[in-house]
C-alpha cells in the first residue's frame, strides 16, 4: 500500500511567482499586512518571555508530536475506539473528495438544508463549503473573519486572521453590500461591525440543527476533541445543534489528555499572543442532555500519509497551525496569503501544501521563502521549516527533470549543511561577512564561482551566495528571466 | 479495501523506515510555587487584563456581592443545583434550568445574567473551567445570556495549566473561559463580546 497524495484547496491557478507579483502591486495590502503581522509578533514575544520554561515546553511539544508520528496507526485506532465508546460515530476519508461526500451525506440524513461552521482549516483544505453548496446545502461560516471572507466571495489569506488583508473601511463596505439586514449607515468602528455580525448570526445559531467543525487536537486515550477560539461562535456551533460533524486531520492526534497541558500553553501564546484564548471547548462523544446528541467524526488522510512517508518532511505533521511562522516571514509580509494559492500560506504553507499534493503538483511553493530561518525560531513545536524547504526544492528540481540530477546532489549537500544548527550558523555567519558560506566546508575556498562537482551544477549557471540554496530573490529573478519577462 | 483499512495501511507503509523511539522530556513547570494569596492576586490580575470584572468577597458577604452585580431588570438563569445562599440577597426573577423543564434557547435569549460556580481556575492564564459539575449546569446556560457571573472559591485556584488539567475528568464536556467573548479580526483591535457573553464577572470568595 503506497501512501497517496491529497487534493483540495492546496494550489492556486497561478504559480507563486506570478500570483505574488500581482499581490506585490497592492500598497494598501502591504501596509495592512505589515501592521498586522508586526502587532501579533510583538504580542507573542511579550507573552512568550513571561514563561521561564518556554524552551522546555517547545521541546516537549516537538517530542510528543514526533512520538505521535511514529505511533500514528495505533493512536488512530485507539482514538476511534474511545470516541465510539463515548457515543460518536467515526468515519475515515482517504482524500478531500471522500470527506466531502461523507459530510454531505451526513447533513442530508438530518434533512437540514443548512449547516453552521466553526472556523476550520481542514474543511477549507477539502473545499467542503463548495461541496455542500453543490448539494444544495448552505454552509455558513460563523467566525467573524471567515464571515467577512465568505461575504466578499474571497479566500482566506492567513491561518489565524483570515481577513487580515482588509481594513475596517473595506469590511464596512462588504457588510453594507453583502450582509442581509446590515444598515446603510453602518460605520467602520470595529465595535459596530462586530455587533452587526452578532445580530446577523444570532438567529442562525439559535435555530441551527447541524454544525460542522474541525478540531485543534484529538486525544487518543479518551476520544476527546478540542476546539480553541475567541468569539463564542465555536461554542455556539458545538453546543446548540443536535448534530455535530467534526472533520479531523489524522495529524491532530495527541496520545493523552495530559499532553494537552503542553499545547494549550504553546498554541495561544504563539498564535494570538494571548496567555489563553477566550474559549476552549473539549468534548468526548455525546453527553446526554447537554450539547449535540449525534456526533460524527471524519478522520482525514488527504496526503498526510504521503507526508509521513518522508523521513525529513514528516515533521511538518507536527504543525499546530498557530501561524507564528507567517507573522515573522518576510516573504509573507510582502506578498500576503493569496500569493501562495493554498489555504495554507506562509512558511508552513510552502512546505505542507506541496507535501500534501506531491511536489510535482506544486513546484513553485518551496521557493516562496528566503530561507532566513525566522520561522524555525518561532515555531512552538520546533519544525525545521527551512530544512524541509531545501529538501522539497531538491524534489521539485527532480520532478521537473524526471530523474535525480547533479543539482539534487548539491541540494543534498545544502540540506546537510542546514540540518545542523551549528553548521548552518557557520554558513550564515560566513554569508554575512560577504563570503562564500560553504567555503569552510570546501577547503577554505572563498568563492563559489567555480565549485567542484556536484556544486558546479550550481555555479555553472549562477554565482549566487549559497546558504539560501537559492535565495527567494534569485529564484524569483530566474523564474522571471525564464519566462522572458523583466523582473 | 475500505477507507479505514486503506488509510491505516498507507500509514504503516509510510513508517517503513522504522523511525526511532523518541523520549518525551517533561522538564517544563508543573507548579508555579505561589502561595494561595499570591495565586488569587495573579488570577485577579490576569482576569482584569482580559477586561473581566473581578470582585473579592467573603463567604458571609457573597450573597450581597452577587446581588449587586445583577441588573434589576433580570431575569437570572441558574443551574438546578446552584447553592441557595448565593441568591439570598437577590429579589429579582430566577429561572432554574431543568425544573420543571430545561430552559429553551428562546427563553435563555431573554435572560439578563447567568450565575454559576466552576470546576477549577488557573491563575497564570486567568482561566475558569466549567465541566458541567456542581453549580455549573449545561453548556448553553453560560453561553447564551450576555452576562456571566462565576463564583470561584480561592481554594479552587491553581497556578499552572498542568495543575488545572490534573484536576479535570477528560470525558466530561469542558469549557475553558479566559475573559469575555472577544474578537480581534478587524485590524487586530480587540472588541469584547461577539457571540458569547459580553460581560464576565468573577467573584473570588475567601
Ligand atoms: S509551522 Fe510551527 S510556527 Fe508555523 S503554523 Fe505550524 S506550528 Fe505554528
XYZ file of C-alpha atoms and ligand atoms in Angstrom:
701
model
C 0.000 0.000 0.000
C 1.595 3.221 -1.117
C 0.945 6.463 0.652
C -1.173 8.681 -1.563
C -1.182 12.405 -2.144
C -4.128 14.641 -1.424
C -6.281 17.101 -3.305
C -8.175 20.234 -2.432
C -7.507 23.918 -1.998
C -3.789 23.433 -1.860
C -2.715 25.212 -5.021
C -3.913 28.239 -6.867
C -4.445 28.863 -10.548
C -1.289 30.954 -10.791
C 2.193 29.863 -9.843
C 3.544 31.573 -6.771
C 5.828 33.969 -8.619
C 3.063 35.240 -10.841
C 0.492 35.471 -8.052
C 2.999 37.213 -5.815
C 3.714 39.784 -8.489
C 0.030 40.770 -8.545
C -0.133 40.962 -4.776
C 3.093 42.946 -4.533
C 1.484 45.667 -6.614
C -1.007 46.470 -3.838
C 0.484 49.031 -1.431
C -2.591 49.090 0.836
C -2.411 45.344 1.234
C 1.267 45.526 2.176
C 0.541 48.207 4.742
C -2.321 46.200 6.307
C -0.131 43.140 6.435
C 2.860 44.877 7.888
C 0.789 46.418 10.643
C -0.991 43.182 11.478
C 1.962 40.820 11.435
C 4.117 43.178 13.478
C 1.395 43.700 16.084
C 0.867 39.966 16.630
C 4.592 39.348 16.552
C 5.230 41.830 19.362
C 2.389 40.483 21.481
C 3.665 36.972 21.013
C 7.177 37.891 22.089
C 5.841 39.546 25.229
C 3.792 36.593 26.495
C 6.411 34.070 25.476
C 9.004 35.911 27.528
C 6.708 35.584 30.522
C 7.183 31.824 30.678
C 10.541 30.756 32.102
C 10.032 27.254 30.727
C 9.139 28.162 27.130
C 12.041 26.217 25.631
C 11.193 23.159 27.702
C 7.580 23.369 26.540
C 8.725 23.608 22.909
C 10.978 20.613 23.339
C 8.153 18.577 24.878
C 5.773 19.757 22.171
C 8.195 18.640 19.483
C 8.918 15.275 21.085
C 5.276 14.373 21.747
C 4.431 15.014 18.094
C 7.447 13.004 16.919
C 6.142 10.176 19.081
C 2.685 10.622 17.540
C 4.080 10.354 14.003
C 5.826 7.146 14.913
C 2.749 5.589 16.506
C 0.075 7.122 14.312
C -1.764 3.963 13.150
C -2.046 2.634 16.689
C -3.108 6.026 18.125
C -5.802 6.449 15.491
C -7.267 3.066 16.316
C -7.177 3.924 19.962
C -8.854 7.276 19.346
C -11.547 5.624 17.269
C -12.323 3.038 19.941
C -12.556 5.673 22.693
C -14.729 8.020 20.626
C -17.087 5.195 19.667
C -17.332 4.124 23.307
C -18.358 7.689 24.138
C -21.155 7.622 21.582
C -19.564 9.159 18.479
C -19.623 7.628 15.004
C -16.218 7.581 13.326
C -15.729 7.734 9.544
C -12.497 7.550 7.566
C -11.721 9.515 4.417
C -8.831 8.782 2.047
C -8.980 12.220 0.452
C -10.833 15.521 0.137
C -13.465 14.174 -2.184
C -14.361 11.264 0.059
C -14.526 13.512 3.143
C -16.854 15.938 1.365
C -19.050 13.066 0.240
C -19.294 11.714 3.789
C -20.128 15.096 5.343
C -22.668 15.944 2.636
C -24.370 12.591 3.189
C -24.477 13.112 6.942
C -26.051 16.550 6.608
C -28.594 15.216 4.108
C -29.543 12.412 6.506
C -30.655 15.004 9.050
C -32.959 16.616 6.490
C -31.374 20.025 7.160
C -30.677 22.355 4.257
C -28.025 24.375 6.023
C -25.121 23.970 8.407
C -23.240 26.423 10.603
C -19.470 26.169 10.545
C -16.715 26.698 13.071
C -13.546 28.135 11.524
C -11.520 25.167 10.335
C -8.505 24.974 8.043
C -9.174 21.313 7.354
C -12.643 21.900 5.931
C -11.204 24.682 3.776
C -8.475 22.381 2.582
C -11.036 19.877 1.322
C -13.327 22.529 -0.181
C -16.259 21.497 1.978
C -18.323 24.672 1.587
C -18.320 24.327 -2.184
C -19.234 20.645 -1.961
C -22.119 21.350 0.412
C -23.365 24.166 -1.750
C -23.239 21.962 -4.852
C -25.540 19.604 -2.953
C -27.929 22.436 -2.158
C -26.812 22.840 1.455
C -25.979 26.322 2.721
C -22.686 26.353 4.651
C -22.394 29.403 6.892
C -19.069 30.495 8.323
C -19.558 31.939 11.803
C -16.087 33.213 12.718
C -16.076 36.966 12.081
C -13.083 36.908 9.765
C -14.332 33.867 7.869
C -17.716 35.535 7.571
C -16.095 38.619 6.047
C -14.186 36.491 3.561
C -17.262 34.424 2.723
C -19.464 37.503 2.195
C -16.779 39.042 -0.022
C -16.597 35.824 -2.042
C -12.894 35.869 -1.345
C -10.352 33.413 0.067
C -8.653 33.457 3.457
C -5.172 34.937 3.466
C -3.911 33.993 6.927
C -4.342 30.885 9.080
C -5.407 32.735 12.193
C -6.811 36.042 10.951
C -8.181 35.143 7.507
C -9.375 38.691 6.750
C -6.035 40.265 7.653
C -5.841 41.801 4.178
C -8.886 44.015 4.741
C -9.006 47.226 6.737
C -12.066 48.498 8.551
C -13.416 50.623 5.705
C -13.279 47.676 3.350
C -15.032 45.445 5.887
C -17.755 48.060 6.379
C -18.330 48.162 2.629
C -18.522 44.377 2.399
C -21.100 44.290 5.219
C -23.163 47.111 3.762
C -23.288 45.496 0.358
C -23.430 41.804 1.171
C -24.770 41.182 4.664
C -28.541 40.759 4.714
C -30.034 43.260 7.131
C -26.916 45.411 7.520
C -27.757 49.107 7.726
C -26.540 51.539 5.060
C -25.441 53.756 7.915
C -23.152 51.085 9.420
C -19.917 52.782 10.472
C -16.418 51.388 10.269
C -15.959 51.188 14.050
C -14.828 47.631 14.916
C -17.411 47.539 17.758
C -20.244 48.268 15.352
C -19.018 45.808 12.783
C -18.737 43.052 15.411
C -22.245 43.905 16.628
C -23.598 43.648 13.090
C -22.064 40.176 12.767
C -23.571 39.175 16.109
C -27.050 40.233 15.078
C -26.663 38.643 11.666
C -25.707 35.246 13.110
C -27.787 35.129 16.294
C -30.978 33.693 14.777
C -28.991 31.264 12.729
C -27.229 29.905 15.831
C -30.401 29.555 17.821
C -32.132 27.607 15.072
C -29.219 25.614 13.620
C -29.685 21.847 13.575
C -26.330 20.816 12.137
C -22.838 22.161 12.760
C -19.544 21.329 11.105
C -16.250 21.844 12.893
C -12.634 20.841 12.717
C -10.538 20.199 15.806
C -7.270 21.584 17.074
C -6.448 18.387 18.913
C -7.797 14.850 19.197
C -6.855 12.821 22.277
C -6.177 9.148 21.501
C -6.687 7.759 25.015
C -10.043 9.383 25.642
C -11.555 10.166 22.212
C -11.729 13.843 23.180
C -11.776 16.672 20.603
C -10.586 20.209 21.322
C -11.541 23.498 19.647
C -9.744 26.709 20.528
C -11.459 30.041 19.707
C -12.311 33.553 20.868
C -15.710 34.767 19.843
C -18.028 32.084 21.169
C -19.188 31.180 17.675
C -17.342 27.913 18.209
C -19.172 27.230 21.447
C -22.478 28.109 19.762
C -21.863 25.576 16.990
C -20.545 22.905 19.352
C -23.425 23.278 21.819
C -26.705 24.233 20.157
C -27.233 21.998 17.096
C -28.449 18.452 17.516
C -25.887 17.026 15.086
C -22.185 17.854 15.128
C -19.821 16.706 12.384
C -16.109 17.203 13.059
C -13.572 16.812 10.266
C -10.244 15.935 11.827
C -6.905 15.607 10.028
C -5.110 12.497 11.243
C -2.209 14.752 12.212
C -4.271 16.280 15.040
C -3.730 13.364 17.408
C -2.031 13.628 20.769
C -1.628 10.497 22.889
C -3.081 11.505 26.256
C -5.244 14.146 27.852
C -2.286 15.322 29.921
C -0.368 16.135 26.711
C -2.804 18.996 26.186
C -1.060 20.789 29.042
C 1.832 21.400 26.647
C -0.125 22.501 23.595
C -2.659 24.627 25.477
C 0.316 26.684 26.595
C 2.164 26.729 23.275
C -0.776 27.451 20.988
C -2.456 30.618 22.326
C 0.818 32.360 23.111
C 2.222 31.554 19.677
C -0.881 32.385 17.702
C -2.762 35.353 19.136
C -0.135 36.360 21.656
C -2.597 35.737 24.498
C -1.923 33.771 27.668
C -5.034 31.818 26.828
C -7.660 32.340 24.156
C -11.094 33.310 25.496
C -12.742 29.936 24.865
C -11.540 26.363 24.592
C -14.115 23.588 24.229
C -13.382 19.925 24.878
C -15.945 17.241 24.241
C -15.929 13.465 24.165
C -18.693 11.805 22.158
C -22.180 12.598 23.365
C -23.211 13.936 26.782
C -26.893 13.143 27.407
C -28.912 16.305 27.961
C -26.011 18.628 27.133
C -24.946 19.612 23.626
C -25.275 17.680 20.347
C -26.874 14.280 20.673
C -25.448 12.974 17.387
C -21.717 13.215 16.933
C -19.767 12.266 13.807
C -16.016 12.371 13.384
C -14.434 12.178 9.930
C -10.749 11.200 10.105
C -8.994 12.616 7.056
C -5.826 11.493 5.281
C -5.680 13.630 2.077
C -1.924 13.437 1.631
C -0.941 13.188 5.267
C 0.174 9.579 4.833
C 2.376 10.657 1.918
C 3.824 13.397 4.114
C 4.522 10.824 6.800
C 6.446 8.710 4.303
C 9.241 11.288 4.024
C 11.622 10.894 6.977
C 12.612 14.591 6.857
C 9.300 16.051 5.727
C 7.129 14.173 8.214
C 7.940 16.688 10.939
C 5.547 19.094 9.177
C 2.717 16.937 10.534
C 3.564 18.318 13.980
C 2.235 21.731 12.980
C -0.426 23.031 15.358
C -1.422 25.814 12.907
C -0.546 28.630 15.262
C 0.535 30.869 12.348
C 3.544 32.308 14.195
C 5.730 31.460 11.204
C 3.547 33.581 8.910
C 3.883 36.612 11.118
C 7.685 36.602 11.038
C 8.139 35.662 7.395
C 9.500 38.487 5.198
C 8.044 36.867 2.087
C 4.564 36.511 3.619
C 4.734 40.057 4.906
C 5.201 41.397 1.394
C 3.100 39.076 -0.720
C 0.262 38.209 1.660
C -1.510 34.884 1.820
C -3.238 34.777 -1.550
C 0.006 34.535 -3.488
C 0.546 31.020 -2.156
C -2.660 29.788 -3.790
C -3.168 27.270 -0.977
C -5.362 27.567 2.105
C -2.073 27.128 3.969
C 0.043 30.222 3.278
C 3.370 31.384 4.648
C 6.316 29.186 5.559
C 4.231 26.258 6.765
C 2.096 26.522 3.630
C 5.188 26.481 1.460
C 6.052 23.056 2.816
C 2.758 21.471 3.770
C 0.927 22.264 0.517
C 3.471 20.540 -1.767
C 3.800 17.716 0.715
C 0.067 17.045 0.685
C -0.343 17.305 -3.089
C 3.024 15.885 -4.089
C 5.835 18.248 -5.054
C 5.337 17.679 -8.772
C 1.965 19.445 -8.498
C 3.312 22.386 -6.571
C 6.876 23.012 -7.699
C 6.980 26.762 -7.109
C 5.871 26.865 -3.454
C 9.105 25.535 -1.917
C 10.759 28.654 -3.368
C 8.404 31.046 -1.588
C 10.963 31.596 1.123
C 14.193 33.465 1.692
C 15.422 30.656 3.973
C 16.199 33.241 6.625
C 15.145 30.780 9.317
C 12.949 33.170 11.332
C 10.122 30.632 11.052
C 12.208 27.894 12.658
C 12.935 30.126 15.621
C 9.310 30.939 16.444
C 7.787 27.567 15.687
C 6.424 26.322 19.020
C 6.927 22.687 18.036
C 10.360 23.302 16.514
C 9.605 22.275 12.961
C 12.749 22.826 10.886
C 10.865 24.528 8.091
C 13.960 25.573 6.144
C 15.298 22.035 6.205
C 12.081 20.711 4.726
C 12.055 23.547 2.162
C 15.520 22.695 0.940
C 14.569 19.051 0.649
C 11.422 19.926 -1.289
C 13.399 22.172 -3.638
C 15.539 19.179 -4.447
C 12.458 17.120 -5.131
C 10.929 19.917 -7.207
C 14.007 20.028 -9.415
C 13.859 16.255 -9.827
C 10.200 16.308 -10.648
C 10.885 18.741 -13.475
C 13.787 16.763 -14.864
C 12.330 13.361 -14.284
C 15.489 11.945 -12.737
C 17.894 12.707 -9.903
C 20.344 15.331 -11.007
C 23.623 16.854 -10.063
C 21.601 19.757 -8.775
C 19.834 17.385 -6.457
C 23.122 16.167 -5.114
C 24.041 19.771 -4.474
C 20.727 20.223 -2.719
C 21.510 17.260 -0.538
C 24.776 18.823 0.494
C 22.955 22.001 1.341
C 20.395 20.058 3.198
C 23.249 18.544 5.198
C 24.632 21.997 5.945
C 21.257 23.182 7.070
C 20.308 20.154 9.087
C 22.732 21.035 11.846
C 22.208 24.327 13.631
C 25.930 24.848 14.121
C 26.846 24.078 10.556
C 24.021 26.299 9.395
C 25.027 29.125 11.696
C 28.571 28.897 10.482
C 27.397 29.109 6.917
C 25.202 32.076 7.673
C 27.939 33.900 9.522
C 30.200 33.374 6.580
C 27.490 34.709 4.307
C 27.150 37.789 6.430
C 30.820 38.511 6.011
C 30.102 38.542 2.324
C 31.998 35.421 1.558
C 31.034 32.030 0.337
C 29.142 30.205 3.072
C 30.391 26.839 2.077
C 33.969 27.965 1.928
C 34.779 26.390 5.223
C 33.490 23.094 4.017
C 35.327 23.289 0.758
C 38.915 23.606 1.758
C 38.828 27.284 2.541
C 37.694 28.390 -0.885
C 36.365 31.923 -0.673
C 34.353 31.968 -3.817
C 31.576 29.878 -5.161
C 32.094 30.712 -8.804
C 33.952 27.558 -9.565
C 32.900 24.918 -7.128
C 33.859 21.314 -7.682
C 31.248 18.802 -8.690
C 28.488 18.401 -7.649
C 28.218 22.031 -6.726
C 29.417 23.009 -10.177
C 25.911 22.224 -11.289
C 25.090 25.359 -9.445
C 27.937 27.632 -10.284
C 27.942 26.885 -13.972
C 24.763 28.873 -14.310
C 24.880 31.317 -11.422
C 27.135 32.785 -8.835
C 24.604 33.098 -6.076
C 25.655 33.107 -2.460
C 24.909 29.646 -1.279
C 23.343 29.463 2.143
C 19.935 30.265 0.834
C 20.139 27.268 -1.515
C 18.955 29.748 -3.974
C 17.544 32.753 -2.290
C 13.963 33.778 -2.769
C 15.017 36.752 -4.852
C 17.331 34.830 -7.060
C 14.763 32.191 -7.681
C 12.287 34.943 -8.466
C 14.609 36.528 -10.975
C 15.462 33.252 -12.582
C 11.791 32.371 -12.933
C 11.043 35.760 -14.442
C 14.003 35.514 -16.802
C 12.921 32.048 -17.921
C 9.601 33.429 -18.901
C 11.285 36.218 -20.848
C 9.922 38.946 -18.609
C 11.910 41.615 -16.911
C 11.617 41.377 -13.168
C -10.295 -2.331 0.995
C -12.381 0.163 2.924
C -11.134 3.664 3.687
C -10.219 2.838 7.266
C -8.050 -0.115 6.337
C -6.541 1.748 3.427
C -5.559 4.807 5.453
C -4.078 2.630 8.198
C -2.176 0.552 5.633
C -0.809 3.709 3.972
C 0.387 4.969 7.335
C 2.045 1.680 8.246
C 3.912 1.599 4.970
C 4.859 5.270 5.345
C 6.615 4.270 8.546
C 8.554 1.555 6.759
C 11.846 3.209 7.623
C 11.160 2.402 11.278
C 11.623 5.801 12.902
C 13.423 5.650 16.233
C 11.655 5.816 19.565
C 11.610 9.392 20.883
C 11.892 10.118 24.585
C 9.495 12.871 25.647
C 11.157 15.221 28.114
C 8.840 16.816 30.679
C 11.133 19.481 32.054
C 8.511 22.236 32.000
C 6.992 23.575 35.221
C 4.048 21.855 36.804
C 3.845 24.078 39.836
C 4.030 27.858 39.947
C 5.298 27.851 43.573
C 2.939 30.627 44.688
C 1.060 30.626 47.972
C -2.759 30.799 47.896
C -2.836 34.589 48.352
C -0.394 35.139 45.530
C -2.401 32.801 43.307
C -5.596 34.749 43.963
C -3.827 38.025 43.161
C -2.249 36.650 39.985
C -5.611 35.263 38.870
C -7.326 38.604 39.555
C -4.622 40.429 37.647
C -4.934 38.192 34.582
C -8.726 38.498 34.581
C -8.528 42.269 34.709
C -6.175 42.116 31.756
C -8.947 40.396 29.772
C -11.326 43.101 30.955
C -13.342 40.724 33.101
C -14.817 42.102 36.330
C -13.085 40.880 39.490
C -14.850 41.071 42.874
C -13.331 39.921 46.160
C -15.658 38.869 48.913
C -16.104 36.537 51.875
C -18.490 33.628 52.323
C -20.618 35.835 54.594
C -20.925 38.647 52.102
C -21.192 36.545 48.940
C -24.961 36.963 48.532
C -24.688 40.755 48.692
C -21.812 40.821 46.225
C -23.791 38.694 43.771
C -26.951 40.775 44.152
C -25.025 43.968 43.496
C -23.799 42.575 40.181
C -27.251 41.606 38.950
C -29.302 44.035 36.986
C -32.689 44.864 38.404
C -34.283 44.081 35.065
C -33.378 40.380 35.261
C -34.269 37.645 34.920
C -31.417 35.497 36.178
C -30.811 31.942 34.986
C -29.151 29.385 37.260
C -28.297 25.668 37.110
C -30.615 23.475 39.190
C -28.053 22.881 41.941
C -26.800 26.425 42.492
C -26.374 26.875 46.284
C -29.376 28.770 47.631
C -27.307 31.083 49.884
C -25.708 32.634 46.760
C -29.139 34.012 45.841
C -30.069 35.125 49.358
C -29.921 38.866 48.671
C -31.417 38.896 45.167
C -35.118 39.588 44.849
C -35.450 39.525 41.066
C -36.877 36.724 38.958
C -34.828 33.488 38.908
C -35.217 30.863 36.179
C -33.931 27.462 37.215
C -32.736 25.252 34.356
C -34.194 21.778 34.479
C -37.045 22.412 36.935
C -39.615 21.654 35.829
C -38.159 21.516 32.290
C -34.871 22.552 30.651
C -34.923 26.221 29.653
C -35.392 26.706 25.919
C -32.904 28.696 23.854
C -35.501 31.404 23.259
C -36.051 31.774 26.997
C -32.325 31.948 27.628
C -32.001 34.537 24.891
C -34.240 36.761 27.010
C -32.261 36.264 30.199
C -30.054 39.063 31.520
C -27.491 37.091 33.537
C -26.429 33.606 34.484
C -24.829 32.609 37.784
C -22.599 29.540 38.148
C -19.698 28.048 40.037
C -16.739 26.398 38.317
C -14.679 23.203 38.373
C -11.298 24.856 38.763
C -9.452 28.069 37.927
C -5.950 28.613 36.544
C -4.138 31.699 37.814
C -1.343 32.091 35.257
C -3.717 32.190 32.322
C -6.744 33.767 34.048
C -8.914 30.806 33.131
C -12.049 29.368 34.725
C -13.010 25.840 33.753
C -16.580 24.533 33.669
C -17.195 20.785 33.495
C -20.941 20.501 33.989
C -20.364 19.528 37.623
C -21.960 21.067 40.739
C -23.456 24.555 40.226
C -22.372 24.720 36.571
C -25.192 23.264 34.524
C -25.378 22.641 30.785
C -23.010 24.352 28.384
C -25.611 26.560 26.785
C -26.548 28.117 30.135
C -23.288 30.075 30.252
C -23.259 30.752 26.535
C -26.486 32.427 25.529
C -27.033 35.075 28.245
C -24.972 38.209 27.755
C -23.644 38.359 31.307
C -21.954 35.521 33.216
C -21.193 35.697 36.932
C -18.877 32.951 38.099
C -18.229 32.232 41.764
C -14.699 30.960 42.447
C -13.626 29.902 45.956
C -9.957 30.916 46.236
C -9.142 27.367 47.327
C -10.078 26.185 43.829
C -7.408 28.307 42.139
C -4.306 26.506 40.894
C -1.199 28.096 39.392
C -0.443 26.441 36.083
C -2.158 24.799 33.147
C -0.742 21.338 34.059
C -2.133 21.696 37.591
C -5.504 22.695 36.152
C -5.744 19.749 33.749
C -4.783 17.345 36.517
C -7.985 18.223 38.334
C -10.286 17.540 35.410
C -12.113 14.463 34.159
C -11.323 14.350 30.410
C -14.596 12.809 29.297
C -16.839 15.495 30.774
C -17.822 18.363 28.483
C -15.218 21.007 29.369
C -15.256 24.727 28.660
C -12.209 26.860 29.422
C -13.132 30.538 29.713
C -10.469 33.244 29.766
C -12.223 36.585 29.827
C -15.363 37.557 27.955
C -16.012 36.741 24.316
C -13.693 38.805 22.128
C -12.585 39.256 18.542
C -9.504 40.811 17.006
C -10.454 40.181 13.425
C -10.785 43.833 12.417
C -7.369 45.464 12.210
C -6.447 43.407 15.283
C -8.398 45.792 17.500
C -9.783 43.800 20.412
C -13.550 44.086 20.718
C -15.270 42.381 23.641
C -18.421 40.465 23.056
C -19.320 38.814 19.834
C -21.378 35.670 20.330
C -20.571 34.607 23.855
C -21.306 36.688 26.984
C -20.036 40.258 26.659
C -19.577 40.618 30.388
C -17.794 38.196 32.664
C -17.754 38.883 36.409
C -15.660 36.632 38.593
C -16.427 36.619 42.304
C -13.455 35.470 44.376
C -14.612 34.034 47.691
C -12.217 33.819 50.593
S 4.875 25.512 11.356
Fe 5.166 25.972 13.523
S 5.010 28.214 13.589
Fe 4.140 27.617 11.637
S 1.949 27.381 11.998
Fe 2.865 25.363 12.325
S 3.285 25.231 14.487
Fe 2.975 27.395 14.030
